[in-house]
Coordinates of C-alpha atoms in Angstrom, one line a residue:
Chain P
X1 CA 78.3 37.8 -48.0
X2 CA 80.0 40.7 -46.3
X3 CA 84.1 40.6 -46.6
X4 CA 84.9 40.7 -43.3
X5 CA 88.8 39.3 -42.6
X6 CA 90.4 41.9 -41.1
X7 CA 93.5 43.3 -43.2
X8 CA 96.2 44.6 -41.8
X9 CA 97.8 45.8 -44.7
X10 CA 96.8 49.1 -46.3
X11 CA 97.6 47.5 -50.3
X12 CA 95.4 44.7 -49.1
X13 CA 92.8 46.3 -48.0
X14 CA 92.8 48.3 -51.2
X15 CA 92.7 45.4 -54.0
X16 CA 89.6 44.0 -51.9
X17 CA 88.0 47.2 -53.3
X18 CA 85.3 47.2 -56.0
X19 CA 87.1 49.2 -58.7
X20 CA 84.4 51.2 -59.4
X21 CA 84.2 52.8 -56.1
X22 CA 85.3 56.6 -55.7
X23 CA 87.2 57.0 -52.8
X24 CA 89.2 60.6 -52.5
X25 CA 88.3 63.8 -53.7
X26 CA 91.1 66.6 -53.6
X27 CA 89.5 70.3 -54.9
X28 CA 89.7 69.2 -58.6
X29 CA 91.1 66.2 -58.7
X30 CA 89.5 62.8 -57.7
X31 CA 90.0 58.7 -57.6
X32 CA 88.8 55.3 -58.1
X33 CA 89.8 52.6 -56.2
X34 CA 91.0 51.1 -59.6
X35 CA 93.0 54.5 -60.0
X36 CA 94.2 54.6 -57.3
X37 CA 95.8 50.9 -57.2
X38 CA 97.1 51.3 -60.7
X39 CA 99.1 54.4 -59.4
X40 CA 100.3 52.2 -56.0
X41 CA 101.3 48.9 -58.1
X42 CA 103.6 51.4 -60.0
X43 CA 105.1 52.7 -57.5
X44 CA 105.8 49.2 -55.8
X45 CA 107.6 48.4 -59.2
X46 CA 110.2 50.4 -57.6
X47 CA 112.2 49.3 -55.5
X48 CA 111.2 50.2 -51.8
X49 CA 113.4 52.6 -49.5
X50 CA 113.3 51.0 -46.0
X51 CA 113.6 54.1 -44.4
X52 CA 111.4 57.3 -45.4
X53 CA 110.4 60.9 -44.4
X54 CA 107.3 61.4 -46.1
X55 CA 105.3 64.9 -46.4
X56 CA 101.8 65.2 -47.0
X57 CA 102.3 67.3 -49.6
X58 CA 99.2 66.8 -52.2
X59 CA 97.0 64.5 -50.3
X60 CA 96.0 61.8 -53.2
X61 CA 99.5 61.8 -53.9
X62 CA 100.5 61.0 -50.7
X63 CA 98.1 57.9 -49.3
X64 CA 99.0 56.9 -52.6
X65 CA 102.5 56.3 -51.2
X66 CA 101.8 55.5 -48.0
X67 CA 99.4 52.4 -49.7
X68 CA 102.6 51.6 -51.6
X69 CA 104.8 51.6 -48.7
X70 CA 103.1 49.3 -46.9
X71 CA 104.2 46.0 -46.4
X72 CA 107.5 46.9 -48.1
X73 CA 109.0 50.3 -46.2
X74 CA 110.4 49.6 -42.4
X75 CA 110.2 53.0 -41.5
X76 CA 108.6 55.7 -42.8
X77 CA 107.9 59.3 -40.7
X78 CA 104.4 60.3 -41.6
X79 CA 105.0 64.4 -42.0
X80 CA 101.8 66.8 -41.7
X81 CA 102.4 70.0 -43.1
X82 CA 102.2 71.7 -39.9
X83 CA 105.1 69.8 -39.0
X84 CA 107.2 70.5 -41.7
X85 CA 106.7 74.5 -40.9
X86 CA 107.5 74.2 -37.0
X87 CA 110.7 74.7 -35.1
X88 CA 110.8 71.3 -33.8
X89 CA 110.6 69.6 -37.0
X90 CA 114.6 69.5 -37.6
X91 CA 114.9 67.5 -34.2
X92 CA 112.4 65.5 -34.8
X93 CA 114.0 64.2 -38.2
X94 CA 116.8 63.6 -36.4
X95 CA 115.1 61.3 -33.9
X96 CA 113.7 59.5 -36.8
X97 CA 116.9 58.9 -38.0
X98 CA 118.1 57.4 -34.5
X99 CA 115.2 55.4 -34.1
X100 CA 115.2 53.8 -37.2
X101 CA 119.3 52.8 -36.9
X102 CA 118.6 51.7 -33.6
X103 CA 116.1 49.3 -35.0
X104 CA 118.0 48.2 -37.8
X105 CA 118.5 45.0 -37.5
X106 CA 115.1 44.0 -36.3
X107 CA 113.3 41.3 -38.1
X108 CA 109.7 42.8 -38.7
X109 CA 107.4 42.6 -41.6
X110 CA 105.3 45.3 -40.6
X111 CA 105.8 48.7 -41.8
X112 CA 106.5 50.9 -38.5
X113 CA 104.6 54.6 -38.9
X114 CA 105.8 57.1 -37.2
X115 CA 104.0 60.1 -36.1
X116 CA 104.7 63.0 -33.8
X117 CA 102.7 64.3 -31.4
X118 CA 100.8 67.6 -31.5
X119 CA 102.8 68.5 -28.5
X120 CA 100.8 70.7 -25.8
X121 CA 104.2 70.9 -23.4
X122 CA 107.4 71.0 -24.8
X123 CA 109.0 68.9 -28.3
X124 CA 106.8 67.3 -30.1
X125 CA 107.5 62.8 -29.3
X126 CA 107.7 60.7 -32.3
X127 CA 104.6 57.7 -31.5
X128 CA 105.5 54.5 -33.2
X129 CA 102.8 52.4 -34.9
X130 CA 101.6 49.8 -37.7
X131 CA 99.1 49.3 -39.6
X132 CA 97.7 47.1 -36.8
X133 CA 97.5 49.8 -34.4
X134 CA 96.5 52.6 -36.5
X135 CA 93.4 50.5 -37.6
X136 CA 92.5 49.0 -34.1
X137 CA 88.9 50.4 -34.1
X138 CA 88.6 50.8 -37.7
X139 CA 85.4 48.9 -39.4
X140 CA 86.1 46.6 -42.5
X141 CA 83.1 46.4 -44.7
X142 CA 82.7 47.5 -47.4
X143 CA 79.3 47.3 -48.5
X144 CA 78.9 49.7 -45.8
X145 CA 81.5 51.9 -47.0
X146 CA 79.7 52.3 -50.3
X147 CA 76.8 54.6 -48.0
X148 CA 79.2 57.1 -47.0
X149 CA 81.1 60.2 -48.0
X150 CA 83.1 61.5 -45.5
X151 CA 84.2 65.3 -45.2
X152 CA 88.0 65.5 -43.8
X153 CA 88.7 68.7 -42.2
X154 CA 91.7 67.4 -39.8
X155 CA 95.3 67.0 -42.0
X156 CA 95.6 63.9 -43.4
X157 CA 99.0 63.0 -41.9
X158 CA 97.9 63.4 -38.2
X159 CA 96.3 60.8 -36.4
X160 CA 93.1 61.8 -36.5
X161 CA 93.2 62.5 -40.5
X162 CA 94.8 59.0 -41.0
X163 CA 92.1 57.3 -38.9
X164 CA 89.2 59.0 -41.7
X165 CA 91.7 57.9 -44.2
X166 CA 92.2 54.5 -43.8
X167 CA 88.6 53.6 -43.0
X168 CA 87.8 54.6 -46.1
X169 CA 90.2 52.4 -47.7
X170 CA 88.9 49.9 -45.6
X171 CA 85.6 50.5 -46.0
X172 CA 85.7 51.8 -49.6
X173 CA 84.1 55.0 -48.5
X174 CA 84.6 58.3 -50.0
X175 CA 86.5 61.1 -48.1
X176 CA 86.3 64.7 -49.3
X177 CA 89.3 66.0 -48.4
X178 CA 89.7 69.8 -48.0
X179 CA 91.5 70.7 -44.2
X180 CA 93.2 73.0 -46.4
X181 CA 90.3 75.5 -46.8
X182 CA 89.1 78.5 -44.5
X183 CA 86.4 77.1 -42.7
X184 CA 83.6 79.1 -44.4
X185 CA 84.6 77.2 -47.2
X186 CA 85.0 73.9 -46.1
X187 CA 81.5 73.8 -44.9
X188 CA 81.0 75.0 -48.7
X189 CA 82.8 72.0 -50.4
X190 CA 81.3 69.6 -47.8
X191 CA 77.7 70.9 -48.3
X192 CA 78.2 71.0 -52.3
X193 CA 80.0 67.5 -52.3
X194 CA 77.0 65.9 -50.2
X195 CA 79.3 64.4 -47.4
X196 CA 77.0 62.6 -45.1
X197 CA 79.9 61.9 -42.6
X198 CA 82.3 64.5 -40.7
X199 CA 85.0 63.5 -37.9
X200 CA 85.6 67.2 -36.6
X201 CA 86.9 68.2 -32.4
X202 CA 83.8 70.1 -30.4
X203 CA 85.0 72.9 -31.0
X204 CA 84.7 72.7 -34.8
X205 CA 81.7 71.0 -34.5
X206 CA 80.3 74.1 -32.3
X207 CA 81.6 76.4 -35.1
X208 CA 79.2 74.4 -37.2
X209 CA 76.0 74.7 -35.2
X210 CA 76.6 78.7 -35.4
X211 CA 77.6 79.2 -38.5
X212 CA 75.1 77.2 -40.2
X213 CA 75.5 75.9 -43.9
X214 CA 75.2 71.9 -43.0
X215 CA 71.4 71.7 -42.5
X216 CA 70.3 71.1 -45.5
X217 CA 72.9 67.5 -45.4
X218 CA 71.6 64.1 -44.7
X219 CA 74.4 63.5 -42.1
X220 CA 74.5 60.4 -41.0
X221 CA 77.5 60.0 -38.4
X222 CA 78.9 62.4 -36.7
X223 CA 81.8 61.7 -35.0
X224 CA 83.5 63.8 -32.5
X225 CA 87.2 63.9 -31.1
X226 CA 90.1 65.5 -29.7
X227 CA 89.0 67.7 -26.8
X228 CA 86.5 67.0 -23.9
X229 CA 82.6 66.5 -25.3
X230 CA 79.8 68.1 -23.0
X231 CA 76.5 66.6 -23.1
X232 CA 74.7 70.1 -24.1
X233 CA 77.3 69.7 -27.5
X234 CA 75.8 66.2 -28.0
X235 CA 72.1 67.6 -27.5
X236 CA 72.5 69.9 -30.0
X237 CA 74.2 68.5 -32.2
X238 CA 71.3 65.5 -31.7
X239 CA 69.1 68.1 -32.7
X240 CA 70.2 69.2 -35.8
X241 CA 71.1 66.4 -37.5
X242 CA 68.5 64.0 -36.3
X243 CA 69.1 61.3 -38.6
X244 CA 72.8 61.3 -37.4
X245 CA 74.6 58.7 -35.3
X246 CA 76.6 60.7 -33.0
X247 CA 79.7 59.0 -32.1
X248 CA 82.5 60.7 -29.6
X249 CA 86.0 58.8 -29.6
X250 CA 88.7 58.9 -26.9
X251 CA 92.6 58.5 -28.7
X252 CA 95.8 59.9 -28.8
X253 CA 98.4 59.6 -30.8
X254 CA 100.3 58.0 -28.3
X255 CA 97.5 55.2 -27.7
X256 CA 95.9 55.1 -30.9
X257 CA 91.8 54.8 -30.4
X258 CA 91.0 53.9 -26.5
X259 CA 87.1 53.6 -27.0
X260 CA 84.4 55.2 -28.7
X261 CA 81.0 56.0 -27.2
X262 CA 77.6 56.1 -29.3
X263 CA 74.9 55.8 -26.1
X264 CA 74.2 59.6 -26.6
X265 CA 76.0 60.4 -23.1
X266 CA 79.0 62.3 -22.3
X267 CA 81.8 60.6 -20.9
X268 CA 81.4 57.4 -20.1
X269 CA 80.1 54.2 -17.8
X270 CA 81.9 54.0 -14.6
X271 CA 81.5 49.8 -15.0
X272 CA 83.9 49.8 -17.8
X273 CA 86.5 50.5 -15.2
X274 CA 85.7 47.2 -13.8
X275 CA 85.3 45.4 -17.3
X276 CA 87.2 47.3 -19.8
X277 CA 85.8 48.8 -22.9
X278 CA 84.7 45.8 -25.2
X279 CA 86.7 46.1 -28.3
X280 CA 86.6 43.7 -31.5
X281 CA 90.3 43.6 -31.2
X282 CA 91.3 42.8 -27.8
X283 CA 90.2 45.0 -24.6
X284 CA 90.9 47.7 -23.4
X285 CA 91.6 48.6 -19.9
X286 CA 90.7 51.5 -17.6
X287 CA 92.5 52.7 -14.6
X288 CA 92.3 56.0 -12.2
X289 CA 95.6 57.1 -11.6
X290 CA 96.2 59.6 -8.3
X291 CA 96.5 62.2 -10.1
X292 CA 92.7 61.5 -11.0
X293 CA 93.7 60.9 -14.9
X294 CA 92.5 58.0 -17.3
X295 CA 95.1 55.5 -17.8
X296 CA 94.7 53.1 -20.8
X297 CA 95.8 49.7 -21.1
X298 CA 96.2 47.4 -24.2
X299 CA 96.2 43.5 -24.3
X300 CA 98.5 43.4 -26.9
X301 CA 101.4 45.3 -25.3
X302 CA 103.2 44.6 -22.3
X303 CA 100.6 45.3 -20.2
X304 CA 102.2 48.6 -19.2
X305 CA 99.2 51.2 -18.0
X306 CA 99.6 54.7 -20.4
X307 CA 98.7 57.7 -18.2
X308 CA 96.6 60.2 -20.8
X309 CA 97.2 62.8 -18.9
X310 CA 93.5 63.0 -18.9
X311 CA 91.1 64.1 -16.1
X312 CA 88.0 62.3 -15.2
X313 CA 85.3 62.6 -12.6
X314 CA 82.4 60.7 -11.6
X315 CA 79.1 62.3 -12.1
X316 CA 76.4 59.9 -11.9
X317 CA 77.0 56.4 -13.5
X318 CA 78.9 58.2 -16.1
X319 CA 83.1 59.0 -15.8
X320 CA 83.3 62.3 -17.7
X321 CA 86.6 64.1 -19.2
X322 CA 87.6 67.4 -17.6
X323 CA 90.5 68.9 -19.2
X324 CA 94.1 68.1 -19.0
X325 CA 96.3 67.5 -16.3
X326 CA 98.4 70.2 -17.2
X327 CA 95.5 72.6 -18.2
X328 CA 94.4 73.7 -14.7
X329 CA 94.3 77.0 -13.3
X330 CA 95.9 78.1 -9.9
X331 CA 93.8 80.7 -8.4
X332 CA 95.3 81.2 -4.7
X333 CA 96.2 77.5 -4.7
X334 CA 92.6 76.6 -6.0
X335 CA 92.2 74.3 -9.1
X336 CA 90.4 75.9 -11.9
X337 CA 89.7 73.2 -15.0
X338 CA 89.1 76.0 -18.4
X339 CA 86.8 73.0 -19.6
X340 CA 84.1 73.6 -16.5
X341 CA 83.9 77.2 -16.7
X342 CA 83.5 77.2 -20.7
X343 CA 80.5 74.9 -20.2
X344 CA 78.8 77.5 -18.2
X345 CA 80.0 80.6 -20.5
X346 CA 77.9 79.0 -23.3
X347 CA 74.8 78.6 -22.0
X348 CA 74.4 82.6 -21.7
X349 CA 72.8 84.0 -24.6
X350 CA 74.5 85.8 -27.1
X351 CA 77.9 83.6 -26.3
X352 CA 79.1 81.8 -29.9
X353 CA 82.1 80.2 -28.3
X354 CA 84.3 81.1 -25.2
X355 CA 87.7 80.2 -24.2
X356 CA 89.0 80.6 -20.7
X357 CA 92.6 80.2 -19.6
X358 CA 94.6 81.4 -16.2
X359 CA 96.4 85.1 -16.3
X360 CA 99.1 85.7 -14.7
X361 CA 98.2 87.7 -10.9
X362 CA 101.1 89.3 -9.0
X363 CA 98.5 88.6 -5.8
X364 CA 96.9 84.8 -6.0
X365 CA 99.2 83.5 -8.9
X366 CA 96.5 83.2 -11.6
X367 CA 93.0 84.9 -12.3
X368 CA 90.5 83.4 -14.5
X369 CA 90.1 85.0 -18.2
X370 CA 87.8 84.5 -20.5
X371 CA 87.8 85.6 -24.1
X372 CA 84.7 85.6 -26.0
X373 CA 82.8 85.0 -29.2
X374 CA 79.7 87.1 -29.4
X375 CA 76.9 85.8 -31.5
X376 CA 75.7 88.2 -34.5
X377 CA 72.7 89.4 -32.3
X378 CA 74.2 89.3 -28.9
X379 CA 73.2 92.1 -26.3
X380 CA 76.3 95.0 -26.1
X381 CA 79.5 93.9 -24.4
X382 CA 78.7 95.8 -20.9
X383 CA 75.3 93.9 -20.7
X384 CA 76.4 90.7 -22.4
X385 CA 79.4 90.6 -19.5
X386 CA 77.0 91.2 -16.6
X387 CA 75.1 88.3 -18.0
X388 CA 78.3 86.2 -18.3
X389 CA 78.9 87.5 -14.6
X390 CA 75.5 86.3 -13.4
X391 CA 75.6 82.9 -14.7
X392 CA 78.3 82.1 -13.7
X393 CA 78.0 83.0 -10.1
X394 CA 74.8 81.0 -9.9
X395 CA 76.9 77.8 -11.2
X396 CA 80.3 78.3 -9.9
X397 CA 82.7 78.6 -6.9
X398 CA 83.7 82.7 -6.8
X399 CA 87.7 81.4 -7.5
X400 CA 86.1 80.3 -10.6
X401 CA 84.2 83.2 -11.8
X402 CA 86.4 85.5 -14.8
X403 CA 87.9 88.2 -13.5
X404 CA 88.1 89.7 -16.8
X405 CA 86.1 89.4 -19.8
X406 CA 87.0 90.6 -23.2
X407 CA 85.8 90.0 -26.7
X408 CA 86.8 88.6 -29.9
X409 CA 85.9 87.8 -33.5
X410 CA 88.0 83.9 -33.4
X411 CA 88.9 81.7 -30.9
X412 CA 92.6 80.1 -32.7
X413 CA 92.5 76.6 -33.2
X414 CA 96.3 74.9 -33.3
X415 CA 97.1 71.9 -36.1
X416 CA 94.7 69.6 -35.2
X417 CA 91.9 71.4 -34.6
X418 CA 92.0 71.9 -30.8
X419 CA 91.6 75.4 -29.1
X420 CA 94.4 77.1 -28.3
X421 CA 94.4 78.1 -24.6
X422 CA 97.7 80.5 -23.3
X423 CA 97.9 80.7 -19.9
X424 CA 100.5 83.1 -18.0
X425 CA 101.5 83.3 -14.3
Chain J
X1 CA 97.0 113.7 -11.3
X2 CA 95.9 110.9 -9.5
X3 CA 94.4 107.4 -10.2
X4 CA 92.2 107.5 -6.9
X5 CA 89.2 108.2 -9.7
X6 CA 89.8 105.4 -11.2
X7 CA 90.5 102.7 -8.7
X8 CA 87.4 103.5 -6.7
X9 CA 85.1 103.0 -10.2
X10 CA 87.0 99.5 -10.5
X11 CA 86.8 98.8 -6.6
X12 CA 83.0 98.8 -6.7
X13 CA 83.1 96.9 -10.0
X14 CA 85.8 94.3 -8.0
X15 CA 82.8 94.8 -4.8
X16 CA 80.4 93.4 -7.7
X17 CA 82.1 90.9 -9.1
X18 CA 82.6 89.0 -5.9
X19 CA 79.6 89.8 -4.7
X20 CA 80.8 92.2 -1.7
X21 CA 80.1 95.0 0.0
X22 CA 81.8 98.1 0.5
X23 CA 82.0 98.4 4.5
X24 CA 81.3 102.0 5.6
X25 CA 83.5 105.0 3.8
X26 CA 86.5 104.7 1.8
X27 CA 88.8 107.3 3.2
X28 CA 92.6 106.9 2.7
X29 CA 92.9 105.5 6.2
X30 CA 90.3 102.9 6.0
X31 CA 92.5 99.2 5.7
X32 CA 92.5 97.4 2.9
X33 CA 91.2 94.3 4.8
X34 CA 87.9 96.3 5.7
X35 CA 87.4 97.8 2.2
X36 CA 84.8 94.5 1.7
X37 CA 87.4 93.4 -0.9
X38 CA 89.6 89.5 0.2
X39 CA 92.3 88.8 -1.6
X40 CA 91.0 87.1 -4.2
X41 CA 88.8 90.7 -4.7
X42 CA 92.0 92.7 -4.6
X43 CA 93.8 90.4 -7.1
X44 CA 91.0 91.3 -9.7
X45 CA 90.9 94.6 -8.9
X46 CA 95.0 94.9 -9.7
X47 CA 94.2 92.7 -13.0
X48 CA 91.4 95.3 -13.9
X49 CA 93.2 97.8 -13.5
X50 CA 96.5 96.7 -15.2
X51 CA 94.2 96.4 -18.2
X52 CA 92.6 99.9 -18.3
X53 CA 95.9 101.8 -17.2
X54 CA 98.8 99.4 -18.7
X55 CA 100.9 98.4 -15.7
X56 CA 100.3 96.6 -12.4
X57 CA 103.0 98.1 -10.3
X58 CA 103.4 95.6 -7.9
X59 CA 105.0 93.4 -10.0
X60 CA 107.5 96.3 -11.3
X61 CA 108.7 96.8 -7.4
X62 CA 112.2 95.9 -7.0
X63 CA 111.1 95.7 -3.1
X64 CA 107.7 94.5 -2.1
X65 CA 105.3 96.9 -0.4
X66 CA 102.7 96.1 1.2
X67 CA 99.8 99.1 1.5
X68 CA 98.1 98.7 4.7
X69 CA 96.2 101.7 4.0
X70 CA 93.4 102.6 1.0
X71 CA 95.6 106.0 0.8
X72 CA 99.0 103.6 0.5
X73 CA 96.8 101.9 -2.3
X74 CA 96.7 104.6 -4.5
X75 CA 99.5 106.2 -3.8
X76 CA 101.8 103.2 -5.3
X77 CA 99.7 103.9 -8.5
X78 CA 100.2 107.2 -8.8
X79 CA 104.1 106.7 -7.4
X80 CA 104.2 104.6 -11.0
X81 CA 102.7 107.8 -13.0
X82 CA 105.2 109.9 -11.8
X83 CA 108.2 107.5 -12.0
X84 CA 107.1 107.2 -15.8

């Protein structure tokens, strides 16, 4: 019979683990589940701090304390590397340290996590959560587990990296951990490790298809995250690795997971506005707000709506995601979503990847640039442009077409594996 | 020396781009309005060429000027050169 009680508790979760059962891999190092429980039950020998600041630091080492922690700590500030490098990380520890004397005197059992937010405008927020809400989608069984070997490419202290993580303590999967590689060699220590599972954004993903060194993996999810996904990414991907189940998941930090789609599709079905998204763990709600962005609501909390910041349009039977709010592009008071043109961008040959993003225009505010990724056997830069040119006029509205086009080797990619867009003006 | 060279190679490119059409000569009287370039065409055609030559001297103007003119055009361009 299947163990299927769901544990809220990270320490639980791991003592329900065959021993046996590898579960992190770390360049050379590597752990049991035994292992890695002798190494937490020492460290919960000590006596527990209430409040803590904890960097990632050496990845084994540090879900190693976090496991310990759990249960035990009231407050402890989960600190990606990233973070610890930035400008905004002094403030930050400093808002920890208010929240948590705020908070003091609170009776609560469950160990708070604290995690910032990649912060696209502005200071980074601190995003409180448990155990409870980090694992609200997560699966629990672990005979499952024992089938998969996930790659982790995103840092294991964001919330993305935490949600591969735990389900594999939950699941008493394996994760192979190297986010700290170049990517070329990630997709060597994945292929040479035998992952059959990745959680990576689109545009990693589409970095994947073109650079090749995955086919010869048995892949068996693929699960995507972070940034808009296009049906023509889902095709592909479909296509090579056909043995995959493709899964795309909508969450923020702020939220935790709002829903995950596996029907194939982009976006997803307009009904679930009218029902919610069925959830094992209570449902969760959709709204429209005016602005035209998702707004998620969760049984358990007060019922308050959480605007994403997130816009959606109908196309079809289907509610697909757009871009961010904040994201658009002001040509001559014209809205200009990056997202939309990108689409188009990509299906001219010789185009790898393509970002867009609004320059700064002394006449109409912002123009439309794009900067692109030429594949190895593209056509030469004035022919590849007048193909970009003619695409795009077929597809789009003339604000919309770039007004410039340049090239590039790499499109940059910030902590947690989003692109990077700049946009002046 | 003058940018007039210049600025007519990246008007027609600006006339391709938006899918225009140059409207009869382009003689330093003819109005900007009836060049076949809109706004949205001019903008472009200031971007373009802020990328090839390095400034866009409209937004260096301590007073706004509007040319009426092609001529006015490229004679704030070259006003920039020898300003430098």
């Amino acid at each position: 019979m299947t163990s299927i009680t769901p544990a809220f508790n990270l320490y639980e979760s791991l003592k329900a683990l065959p021993g046996d059962r590898r579960l992190l891999s770390c360049e050379q190092e590597s752990v049991t589940a035994a292992e890695l429980l002798e190494r937490v039950e020492m460290l919960r020998q000590q006596a527990a701090p209430g409040d803590l600041v904890l960097h990632a630091g050496n990845p084994i080492a540090a879900l190693t304390q976090m496991v310990a922690l759990d249960g035990l700590a009231r407050h402890v500030f989960l600190v990606p590397e990233s973070l610890a490098e930035s400008e905004d990380f002094t403030v930050l520890c400093e808002r920890f340290s208010e929240l948590c004397d705020v908070s003091e005197h609170e009776e609560s059992v469950a160990t708070h996590w604290i995690l910032a937010t990649s912060g696209t405008t502005g200071t980074p927020k601190l995003i409180v959560h448990d155990t409870a809400s980090l694992t609200r989608s997560l699966k629990h069984n672990s005979e499952r587990g024992a089938d998969y070997r996930w790659g982790l490419v995103y840092e294991p202290f964001r919330f993305a990296g935490l949600q591969v993580l735990i389900q594999s303590l939950m699941a008493g999967s394996e994760v192979v951990i190297c986010h700290q590689l170049a990517f070329s060699e990630q997709i060597a220590c994945l292929s040479d490790a035998g992952i059959n599972a990745l959680s990576a954004t689109p545009t990693f993903w589409r970095k994947v298809l073109f650079h090749g060194g995955l086919e010869g993996i048995d892949m068996r999810q693929v699960t995507l995250g972070g940034e808009p996904v296009d049906q023509t990414l889902l095709d592909a991907l479909r296509r090579y690795f056909p043995q995959a189940r493709i899964t795309h998941i909508y969450a923020a930090t702020e939220t935790g997971v709002g829903f995950s789609v596996t029907d194939g599709y982009e976006g997803f079905p307009v009904d679930w506005l009218n029902t919610g998204v069925p959830a094992d763990t209570g449902r969760v709600h959709l709204k429209v707000t005016a602005d035209g962005t998702l707004a998620l609501g969760f049984d358990q909390e007060d019922g308050a709506f959480i605007d994403t910041g997130d816009l959606i349009e109908q196309r079809g039977d289907r509610l697909v995601f757009i871009g961010r709010l904040s994201g658009a592009i002001n040509v001559g008071g014209n809205k200009v979503m990056p997202e939309e043109v990108e689409q188009v961008i990509r299906r001219v040959p010789g185009v790898a990847d393509v970002r867009v993003q609004g320059k700064g225009s002394s006449l109409v505010g912002q123009l439309v640039s794009c900067q692109i990724v030429p594949t190895s056997d593209a056509p030469e830069p004035a022919l590849l442009k007048q193909a970009i040119l003619e695409t795009c006029r077929t597809a789009l509205a003339r604000f919309k077409v770039p007004a410039l086009i340049g090239f590039t080797t790499e499109l940059e990619t910030n902590a947690t594996g989003k692109l990077v867009r700049k946009s002046d003006g | 020396m003058s940018y007039r060279d210049k600025i007519i190679e990246l008007l027609h490119e600006a006339l391709v781009i938006t899918e225009s059409e140059l409207c009869g000569e382009l003689a330093d009287t003819t109005p900007l309005l009836e060049t076949g370039l809109d706004s949205l065409g001019f903008a472009i055609l200031v971007a373009r060429l802020e990328e090839e030559l390095g400034f866009d001297p409209f937004v260096e103007m301590d007073e706004a000027v509007y040319p009426r003119v092609f001529g006015e055009f490229v004679a704030i361009y070259d006003q920039h050169y020898t300003s430098v």
